[in-house]
XYZ file of C-alpha atoms in Angstrom:
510
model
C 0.000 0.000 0.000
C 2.807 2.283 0.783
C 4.243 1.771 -2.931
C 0.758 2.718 -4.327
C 1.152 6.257 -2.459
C 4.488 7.090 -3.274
C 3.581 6.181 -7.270
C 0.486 9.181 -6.936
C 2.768 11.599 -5.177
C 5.280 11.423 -7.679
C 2.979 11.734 -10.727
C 1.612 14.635 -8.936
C 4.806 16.378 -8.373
C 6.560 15.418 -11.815
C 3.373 16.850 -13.778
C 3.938 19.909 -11.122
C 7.365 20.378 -10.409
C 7.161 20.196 -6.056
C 9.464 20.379 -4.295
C 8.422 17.859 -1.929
C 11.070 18.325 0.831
C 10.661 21.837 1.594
C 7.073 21.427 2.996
C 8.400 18.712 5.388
C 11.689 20.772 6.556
C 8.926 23.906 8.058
C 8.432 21.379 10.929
C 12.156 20.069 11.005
C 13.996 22.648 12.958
C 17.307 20.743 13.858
C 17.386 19.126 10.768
C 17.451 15.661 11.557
C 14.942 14.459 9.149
C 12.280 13.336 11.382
C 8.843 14.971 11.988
C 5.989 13.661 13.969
C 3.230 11.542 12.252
C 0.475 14.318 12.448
C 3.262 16.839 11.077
C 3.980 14.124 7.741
C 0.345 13.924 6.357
C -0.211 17.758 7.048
C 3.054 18.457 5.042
C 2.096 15.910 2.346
C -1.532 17.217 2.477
C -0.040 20.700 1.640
C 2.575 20.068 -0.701
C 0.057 18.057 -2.856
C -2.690 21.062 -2.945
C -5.250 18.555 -0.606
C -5.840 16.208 -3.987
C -4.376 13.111 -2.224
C -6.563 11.055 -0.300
C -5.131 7.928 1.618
C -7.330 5.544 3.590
C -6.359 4.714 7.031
C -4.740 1.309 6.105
C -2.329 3.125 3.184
C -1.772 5.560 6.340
C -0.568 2.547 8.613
C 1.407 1.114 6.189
C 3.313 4.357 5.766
C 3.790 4.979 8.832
C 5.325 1.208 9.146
C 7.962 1.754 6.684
C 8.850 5.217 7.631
C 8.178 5.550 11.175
C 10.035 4.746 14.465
C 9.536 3.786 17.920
C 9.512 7.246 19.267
C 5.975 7.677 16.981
C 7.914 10.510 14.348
C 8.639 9.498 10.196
C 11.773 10.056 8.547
C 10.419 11.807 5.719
C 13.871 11.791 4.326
C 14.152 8.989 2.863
C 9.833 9.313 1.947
C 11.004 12.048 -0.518
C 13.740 9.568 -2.087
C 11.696 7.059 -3.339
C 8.829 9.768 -4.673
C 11.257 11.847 -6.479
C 13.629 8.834 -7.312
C 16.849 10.600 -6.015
C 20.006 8.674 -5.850
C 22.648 10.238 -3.519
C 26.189 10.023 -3.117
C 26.742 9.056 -6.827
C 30.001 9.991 -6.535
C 30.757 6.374 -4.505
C 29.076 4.731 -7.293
C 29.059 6.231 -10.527
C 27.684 3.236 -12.799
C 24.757 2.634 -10.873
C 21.679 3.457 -13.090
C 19.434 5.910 -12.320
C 15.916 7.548 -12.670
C 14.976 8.841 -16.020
C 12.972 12.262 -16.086
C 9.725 11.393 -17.443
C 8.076 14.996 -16.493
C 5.050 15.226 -18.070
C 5.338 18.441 -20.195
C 1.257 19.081 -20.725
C -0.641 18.845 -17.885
C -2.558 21.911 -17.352
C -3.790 23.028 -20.503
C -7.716 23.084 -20.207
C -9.980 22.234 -23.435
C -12.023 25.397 -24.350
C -15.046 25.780 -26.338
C -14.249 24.572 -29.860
C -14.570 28.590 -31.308
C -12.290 29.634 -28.626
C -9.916 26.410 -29.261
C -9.902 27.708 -32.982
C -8.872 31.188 -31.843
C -6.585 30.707 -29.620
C -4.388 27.701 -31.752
C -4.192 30.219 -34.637
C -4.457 33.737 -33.539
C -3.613 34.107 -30.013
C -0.934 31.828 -29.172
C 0.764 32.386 -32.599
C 0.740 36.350 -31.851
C 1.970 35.602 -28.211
C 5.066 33.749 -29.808
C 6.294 36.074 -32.157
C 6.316 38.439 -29.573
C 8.428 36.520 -27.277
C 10.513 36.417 -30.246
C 10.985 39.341 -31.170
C 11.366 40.648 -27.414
C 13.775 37.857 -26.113
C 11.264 37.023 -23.472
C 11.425 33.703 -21.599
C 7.600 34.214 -19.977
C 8.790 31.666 -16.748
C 11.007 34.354 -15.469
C 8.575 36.590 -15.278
C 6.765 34.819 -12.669
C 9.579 33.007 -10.735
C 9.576 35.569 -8.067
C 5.482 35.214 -6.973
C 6.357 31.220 -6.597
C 7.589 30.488 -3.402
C 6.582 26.432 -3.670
C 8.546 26.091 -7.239
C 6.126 24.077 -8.247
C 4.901 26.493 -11.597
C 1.768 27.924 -10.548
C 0.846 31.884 -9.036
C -2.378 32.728 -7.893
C -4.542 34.522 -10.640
C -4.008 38.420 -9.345
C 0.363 37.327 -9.628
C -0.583 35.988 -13.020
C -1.923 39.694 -14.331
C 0.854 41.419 -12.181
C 3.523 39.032 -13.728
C 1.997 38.655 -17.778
C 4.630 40.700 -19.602
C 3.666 44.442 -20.545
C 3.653 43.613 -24.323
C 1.285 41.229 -23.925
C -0.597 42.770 -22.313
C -0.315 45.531 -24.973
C -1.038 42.963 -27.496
C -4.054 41.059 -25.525
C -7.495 42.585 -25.234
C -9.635 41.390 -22.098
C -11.090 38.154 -23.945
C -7.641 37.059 -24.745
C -6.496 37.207 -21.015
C -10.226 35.761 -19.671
C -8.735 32.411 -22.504
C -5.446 32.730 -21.287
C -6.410 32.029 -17.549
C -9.259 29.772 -18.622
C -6.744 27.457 -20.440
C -4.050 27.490 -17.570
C -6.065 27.549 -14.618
C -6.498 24.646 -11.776
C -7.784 24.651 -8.414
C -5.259 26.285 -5.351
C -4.351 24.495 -2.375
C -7.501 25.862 -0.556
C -10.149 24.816 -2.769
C -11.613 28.429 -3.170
C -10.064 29.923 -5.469
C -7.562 29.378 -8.762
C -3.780 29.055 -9.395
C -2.664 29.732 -13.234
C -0.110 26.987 -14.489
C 3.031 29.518 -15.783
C 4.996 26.821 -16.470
C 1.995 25.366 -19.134
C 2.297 29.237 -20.492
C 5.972 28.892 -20.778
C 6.343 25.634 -22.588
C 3.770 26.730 -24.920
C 5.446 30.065 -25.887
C 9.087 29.886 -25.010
C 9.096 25.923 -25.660
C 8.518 26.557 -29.093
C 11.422 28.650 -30.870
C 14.967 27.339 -30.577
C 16.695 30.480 -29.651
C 14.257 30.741 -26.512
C 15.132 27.735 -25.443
C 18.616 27.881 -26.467
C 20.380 30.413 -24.084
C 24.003 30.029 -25.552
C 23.320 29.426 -28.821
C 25.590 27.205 -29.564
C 26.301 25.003 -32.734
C 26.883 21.714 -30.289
C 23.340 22.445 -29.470
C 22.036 21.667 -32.535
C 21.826 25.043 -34.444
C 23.890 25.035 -37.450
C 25.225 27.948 -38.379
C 23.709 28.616 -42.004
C 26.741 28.845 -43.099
C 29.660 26.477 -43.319
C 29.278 23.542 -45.281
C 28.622 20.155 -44.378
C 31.481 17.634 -43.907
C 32.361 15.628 -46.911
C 32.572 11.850 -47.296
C 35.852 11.859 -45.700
C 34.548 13.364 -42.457
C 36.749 16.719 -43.309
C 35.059 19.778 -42.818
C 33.919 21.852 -46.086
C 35.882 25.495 -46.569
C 33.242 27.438 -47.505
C 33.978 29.410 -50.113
C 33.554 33.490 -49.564
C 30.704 35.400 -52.517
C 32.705 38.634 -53.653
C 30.019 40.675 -51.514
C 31.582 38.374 -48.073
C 34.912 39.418 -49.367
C 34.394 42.699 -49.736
C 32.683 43.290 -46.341
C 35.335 41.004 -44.449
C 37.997 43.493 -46.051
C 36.145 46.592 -44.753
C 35.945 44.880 -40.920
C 39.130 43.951 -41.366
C 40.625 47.201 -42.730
C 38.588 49.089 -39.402
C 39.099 46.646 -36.950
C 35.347 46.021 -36.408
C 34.056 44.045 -33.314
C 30.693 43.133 -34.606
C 29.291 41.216 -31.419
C 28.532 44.004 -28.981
C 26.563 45.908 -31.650
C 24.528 42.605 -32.471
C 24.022 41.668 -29.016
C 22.206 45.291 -27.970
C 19.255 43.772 -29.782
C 19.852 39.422 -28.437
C 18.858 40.252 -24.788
C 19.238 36.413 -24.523
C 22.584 35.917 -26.045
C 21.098 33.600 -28.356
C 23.324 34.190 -31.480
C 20.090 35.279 -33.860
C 18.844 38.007 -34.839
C 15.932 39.285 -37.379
C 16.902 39.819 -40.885
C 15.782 43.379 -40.362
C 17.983 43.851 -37.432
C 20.846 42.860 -39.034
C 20.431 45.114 -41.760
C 20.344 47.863 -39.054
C 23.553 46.755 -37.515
C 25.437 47.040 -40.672
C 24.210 50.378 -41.271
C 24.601 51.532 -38.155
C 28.786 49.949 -38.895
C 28.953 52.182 -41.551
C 28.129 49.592 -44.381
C 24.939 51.233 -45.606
C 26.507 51.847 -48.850
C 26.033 48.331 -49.846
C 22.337 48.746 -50.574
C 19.775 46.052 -51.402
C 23.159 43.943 -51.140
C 22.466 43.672 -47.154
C 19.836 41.928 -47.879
C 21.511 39.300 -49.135
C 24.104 39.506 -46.847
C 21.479 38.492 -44.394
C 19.931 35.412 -46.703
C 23.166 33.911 -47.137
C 23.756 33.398 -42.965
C 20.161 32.242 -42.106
C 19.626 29.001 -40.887
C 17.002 27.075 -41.798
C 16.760 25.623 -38.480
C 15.052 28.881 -36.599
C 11.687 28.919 -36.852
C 11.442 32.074 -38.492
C 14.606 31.590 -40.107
C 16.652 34.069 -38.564
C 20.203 35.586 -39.004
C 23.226 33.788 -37.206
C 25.195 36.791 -36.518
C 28.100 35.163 -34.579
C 28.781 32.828 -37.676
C 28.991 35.993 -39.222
C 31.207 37.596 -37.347
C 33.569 34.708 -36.872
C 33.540 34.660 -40.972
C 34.024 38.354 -41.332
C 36.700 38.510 -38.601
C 38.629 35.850 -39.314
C 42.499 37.183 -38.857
C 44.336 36.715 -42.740
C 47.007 34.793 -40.852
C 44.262 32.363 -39.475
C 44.465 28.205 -41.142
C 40.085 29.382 -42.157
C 41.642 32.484 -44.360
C 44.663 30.736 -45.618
C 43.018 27.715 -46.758
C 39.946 30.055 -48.515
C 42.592 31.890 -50.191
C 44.525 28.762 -51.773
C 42.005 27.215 -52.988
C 40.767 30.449 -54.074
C 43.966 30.518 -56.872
C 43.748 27.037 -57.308
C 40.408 27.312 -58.546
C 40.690 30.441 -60.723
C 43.250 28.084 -61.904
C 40.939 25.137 -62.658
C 38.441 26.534 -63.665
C 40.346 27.715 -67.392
C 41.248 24.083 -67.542
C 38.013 23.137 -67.082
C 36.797 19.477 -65.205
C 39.618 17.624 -67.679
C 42.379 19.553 -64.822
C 40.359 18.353 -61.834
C 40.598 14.547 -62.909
C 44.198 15.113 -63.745
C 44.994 16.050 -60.651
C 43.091 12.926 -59.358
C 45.647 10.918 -61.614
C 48.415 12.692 -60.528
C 47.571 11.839 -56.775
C 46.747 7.784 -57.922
C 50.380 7.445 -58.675
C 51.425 8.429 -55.684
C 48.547 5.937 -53.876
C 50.710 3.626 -52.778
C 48.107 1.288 -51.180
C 45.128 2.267 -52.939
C 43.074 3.230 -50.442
C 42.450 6.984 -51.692
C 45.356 8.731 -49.459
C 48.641 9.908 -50.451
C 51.259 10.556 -47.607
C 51.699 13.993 -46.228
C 55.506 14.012 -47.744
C 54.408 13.150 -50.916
C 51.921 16.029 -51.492
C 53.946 18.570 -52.975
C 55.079 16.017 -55.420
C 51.871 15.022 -56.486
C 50.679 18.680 -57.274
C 53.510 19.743 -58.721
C 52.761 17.405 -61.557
C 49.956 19.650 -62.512
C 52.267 23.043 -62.040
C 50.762 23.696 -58.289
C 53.253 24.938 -55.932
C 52.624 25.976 -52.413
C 54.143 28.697 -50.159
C 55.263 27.503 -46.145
C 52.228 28.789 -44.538
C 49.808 27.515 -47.130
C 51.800 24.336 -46.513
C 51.196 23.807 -42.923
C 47.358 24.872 -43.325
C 46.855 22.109 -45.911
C 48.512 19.629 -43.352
C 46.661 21.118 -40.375
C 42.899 20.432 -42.171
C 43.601 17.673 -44.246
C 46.317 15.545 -42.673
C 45.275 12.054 -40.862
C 47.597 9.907 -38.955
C 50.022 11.241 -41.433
C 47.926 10.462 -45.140
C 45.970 12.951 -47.055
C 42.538 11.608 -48.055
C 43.057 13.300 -52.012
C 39.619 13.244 -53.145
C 38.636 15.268 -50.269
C 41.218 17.858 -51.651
C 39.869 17.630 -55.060
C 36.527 18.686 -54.161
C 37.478 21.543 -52.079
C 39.590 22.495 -55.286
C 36.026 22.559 -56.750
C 34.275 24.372 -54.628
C 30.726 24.667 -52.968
C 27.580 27.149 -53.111
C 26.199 29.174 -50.255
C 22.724 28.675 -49.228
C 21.249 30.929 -51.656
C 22.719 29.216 -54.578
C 22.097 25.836 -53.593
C 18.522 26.020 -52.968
C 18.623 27.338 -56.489
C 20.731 24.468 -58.333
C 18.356 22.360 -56.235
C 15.029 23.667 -57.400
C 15.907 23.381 -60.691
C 17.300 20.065 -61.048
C 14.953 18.375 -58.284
C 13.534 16.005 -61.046
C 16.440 14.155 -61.770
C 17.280 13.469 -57.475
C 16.378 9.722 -56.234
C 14.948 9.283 -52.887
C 18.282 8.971 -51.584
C 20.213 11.896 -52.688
C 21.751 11.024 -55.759
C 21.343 12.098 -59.791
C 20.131 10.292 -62.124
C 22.970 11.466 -64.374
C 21.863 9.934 -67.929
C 18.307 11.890 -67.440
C 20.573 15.071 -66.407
C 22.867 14.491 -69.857
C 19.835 14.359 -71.873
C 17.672 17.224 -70.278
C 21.117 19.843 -69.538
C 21.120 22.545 -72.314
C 24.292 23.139 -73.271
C 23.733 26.813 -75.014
C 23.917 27.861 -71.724
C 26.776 26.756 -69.804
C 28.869 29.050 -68.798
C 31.428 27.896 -71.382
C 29.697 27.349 -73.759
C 28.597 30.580 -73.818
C 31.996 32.282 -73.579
C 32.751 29.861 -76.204
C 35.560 28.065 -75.377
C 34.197 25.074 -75.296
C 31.809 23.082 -77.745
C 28.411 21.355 -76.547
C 30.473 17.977 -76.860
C 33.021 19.729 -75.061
C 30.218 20.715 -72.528
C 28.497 17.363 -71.857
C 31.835 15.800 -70.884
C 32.627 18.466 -68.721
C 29.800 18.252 -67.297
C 29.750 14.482 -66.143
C 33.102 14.498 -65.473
C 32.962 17.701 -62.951
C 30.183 16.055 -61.172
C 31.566 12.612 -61.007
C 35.144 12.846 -60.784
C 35.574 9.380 -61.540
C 33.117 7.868 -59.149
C 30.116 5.681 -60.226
C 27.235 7.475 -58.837
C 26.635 11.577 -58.152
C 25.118 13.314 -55.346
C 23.229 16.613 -54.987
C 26.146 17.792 -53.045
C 28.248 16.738 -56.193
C 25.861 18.927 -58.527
C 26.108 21.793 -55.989
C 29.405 21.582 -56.145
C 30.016 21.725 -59.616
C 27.808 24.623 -60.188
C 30.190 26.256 -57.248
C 33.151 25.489 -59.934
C 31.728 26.694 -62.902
C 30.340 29.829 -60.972
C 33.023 31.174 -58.707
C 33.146 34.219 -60.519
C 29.794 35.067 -61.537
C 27.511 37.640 -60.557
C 24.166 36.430 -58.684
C 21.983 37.450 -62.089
C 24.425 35.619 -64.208
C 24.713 32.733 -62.224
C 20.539 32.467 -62.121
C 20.444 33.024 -65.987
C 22.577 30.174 -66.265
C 21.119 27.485 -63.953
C 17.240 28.796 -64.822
C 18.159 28.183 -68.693
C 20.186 25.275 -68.663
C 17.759 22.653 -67.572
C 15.546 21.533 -69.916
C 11.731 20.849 -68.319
């Protein structure tokens, strides 16, 4: 009988977050962890807001397993085995514990199905964007009325407590739904408590940045920005638009330090921002002269991840900061030349350079050694300087082998997000389920006229179709999206945005 007790009090105060063993310690002055029988129920009565009832033969049973000879209860060890704490770990740190299994959704209230309507789609919607927007997390608004931790304020700290933009925002009905749909009963029966908590998880619960404070990538936010890692497991370079370039040579040219001026407007450090803030910020750094190009400054570093798709400044930042001495700025910069000089070659120098790294494959498993590099390259006439030397080695270097193919494709580049949801759109119908191209359907459908070199003309459309699977293949059997992606990046380095549409709009035939 005692078991069946201790399983109702701790639904009751997982679903409500008690803190059981504060009501008990009121009547334990010296701390020794024992209160009288009469003082246990009253606590427990208390703590669970007078919804528990036990019988008299669950209340003897109790009081055998918790009481003692001198007629008190060590409510101690009660309040282990209904919260399921394990203590003193630290002697046994493999021993399995409890699993939180806190029930997220307990005091949300049906309404009438008009009101359910309106407040799924209009209120609670509206309520969100302002927390957004604001950088409000609504539970520390109320943390100071609740003295029991367990969520809940009476109704008149729930209208003291609401945040002054909503209640800017919320005419009288919407605050009559929004204590109709969180209310419950209060310890004394004659009244109502509002469930904050309930409020919380419904409006700060939902957005990612709310609910990330840090913001950081290990959280699960990517940054918008970098690349995926290749098949090798080696980070992507991401390579830099001209419009990047040119601001990261204004911040570094004034020294900028972006973060402060971003963070005036991320009250909770979250790393986002709105697109229109960021425009703001740049002005407001001097860079209004670029225009409609802020604009898509700001596209190119949201992440698809945020809800509202929101600007990751501090990706930003680190990109635009980056010192020029830095392995990030070295690297872009080398593969910058070497793919200004692949690109006249055309996809013919990329697989050469794959040959020229086979011969030195000693055990065929796609790696050349680290001492051999500068032997392989200079086969194609690729020479590099010290420090572009030791960045090469730093990124690319395991256990002493180069994995070569990653190296190729970084010679070949990559899109930004803006580009790639483009090349994406417009070749969707040739992609399989599972990522790859149908490349025969892609040979027969691509229209040469417009390929970039075919339209400078120094190549013909045989020329171009060759080109073309060879870029994206580079010698394997199958092609991924990322592989068409990244081709378009190596035909497209050095276009302008209009160009580079006019090409991949026209060049798939429908």
């Amino acid at each position: 009988m005692a078991e069946r007790v201790e399983s109702k009090v701790h639904k009751y105060i997982t679903e409500n977050r008690v803190r059981l063993e504060a009501f008990f310690v009121v009547y334990d002055r010296l701390r020794h962890r024992h209160v009288t029988r009469s003082q246990f129920f009253r606590a427990l009565n208390v703590a669970l807001n007078n919804t528990l009832l036990v019988s008299r033969e669950e209340e003897e049973a109790m009081f055998e397993k918790y009481g003692r000879s001198d007629g008190t209860m060590n409510y101690r060890v009660f309040c282990d085995n209904c919260t399921k704490i394990e203590r003193n770990l630290e002697r046994t740190p493999l021993k399995e514990v409890w699993g939180d299994d806190v029930i997220l959704d307990t005091r949300r209230n049906p309404l009438s199905p008009q009101n359910e309507k309106y407040f799924m789609k209009h209120l609670l919607p509206n309520l969100q964007h302002i927390a957004r927007e604001q950088g409000l997390v609504v539970k520390n608004q109320f943390i100071d009325f609740d003295f029991n931790h367990n969520g809940c304020v009476t109704k008149g700290q729930f209208l003291r407590g609401l945040p002054d933009k909503f209640q800017v925002a919320c005419s009288q009905r919407d605050i009559a739904l929004l204590v109709e749909r969180y209310c419950l009963p209060d310890a004394y029966g004659t009244g109502i408590d509002i469930s904050y908590h309930s409020l919380h998880l419904d409006i700060s619960g939902e957005d990612p940045a709310l609910t990330l404070p840090d913001g950081k990538m290990e959280d699960g936010i990517p940054d918008g920005r970098t690349p995926p890692k290749g098949k090798d497991g080696i980070q992507r370079i991401p390579v830099l638009s001209d419009l990047e370039r040119r601001v990261r040579q204004v911040s570094r040219d004034r020294r900028f330090q972006m973060v402060p001026f971003f963070e005036d407007f991320d009250k909770l450090r979250t790393g986002f921002c709105a697109p229109q803030v960021f425009t703001r910020v740049m002005c407001t750094l001097g860079l209004d002269g670029l225009g409609a190009e802020l604009e898509v400054l700001a596209a190119i570093y949201q992440t698809e991840e945020h809800k509202d798709r929101w600007v990751n400044y501090r990706a930003f930042c680190n990109e635009m900061q980056t010192p020029p001495d830095s392995i990030r700025s070295v690297l872009q910069d080398c593969f910058d030349r070497l793919r200004r000089e692949f690109t006249s070659r055309g996809s013919v120098g990329l697989l050469g350079l794959l040959h020229s790294f086979r011969d030195y494959d000693r055990v065929g498993q796609g790696t050349v050694h680290v001492g051999d590099l500068e032997d392989a390259v200079a086969g194609c006439g690729l020479h590099f300087s010290p420090a572009e030397m030791d960045a090469l080695l730093s990124h690319f270097a395991r256990s002493g082998y180069i994995p070569y193919v990653a190296f190729v494709r970084e010679v070949r580049g990559n899109l930004h997000r803006l580009r790639r949801n483009k090349v994406i759109a417009v070749f969707q119908d040739v992609f399989t389920a599972v990522g790859t191209v149908r490349m025969e359907e892609l040979l027969q459908r691509f229209d040469t006229r417009y390929h970039p070199k075919a339209l400078d003309g120094s190549m013909s459309e045989d020329q171009v179709i060759r080109d073309v699977e060879d870029g994206i293949l580079l010698g394997e059997r199958e092609a991924t999206v990322d592989d068409l992606c990244d081709y378009w990046g190596f035909l497209s380095w050095k276009l302008a945005d209009d160009q580079f549409r006019y090409c991949v709009e026209n060049s798939f035939r429908s």
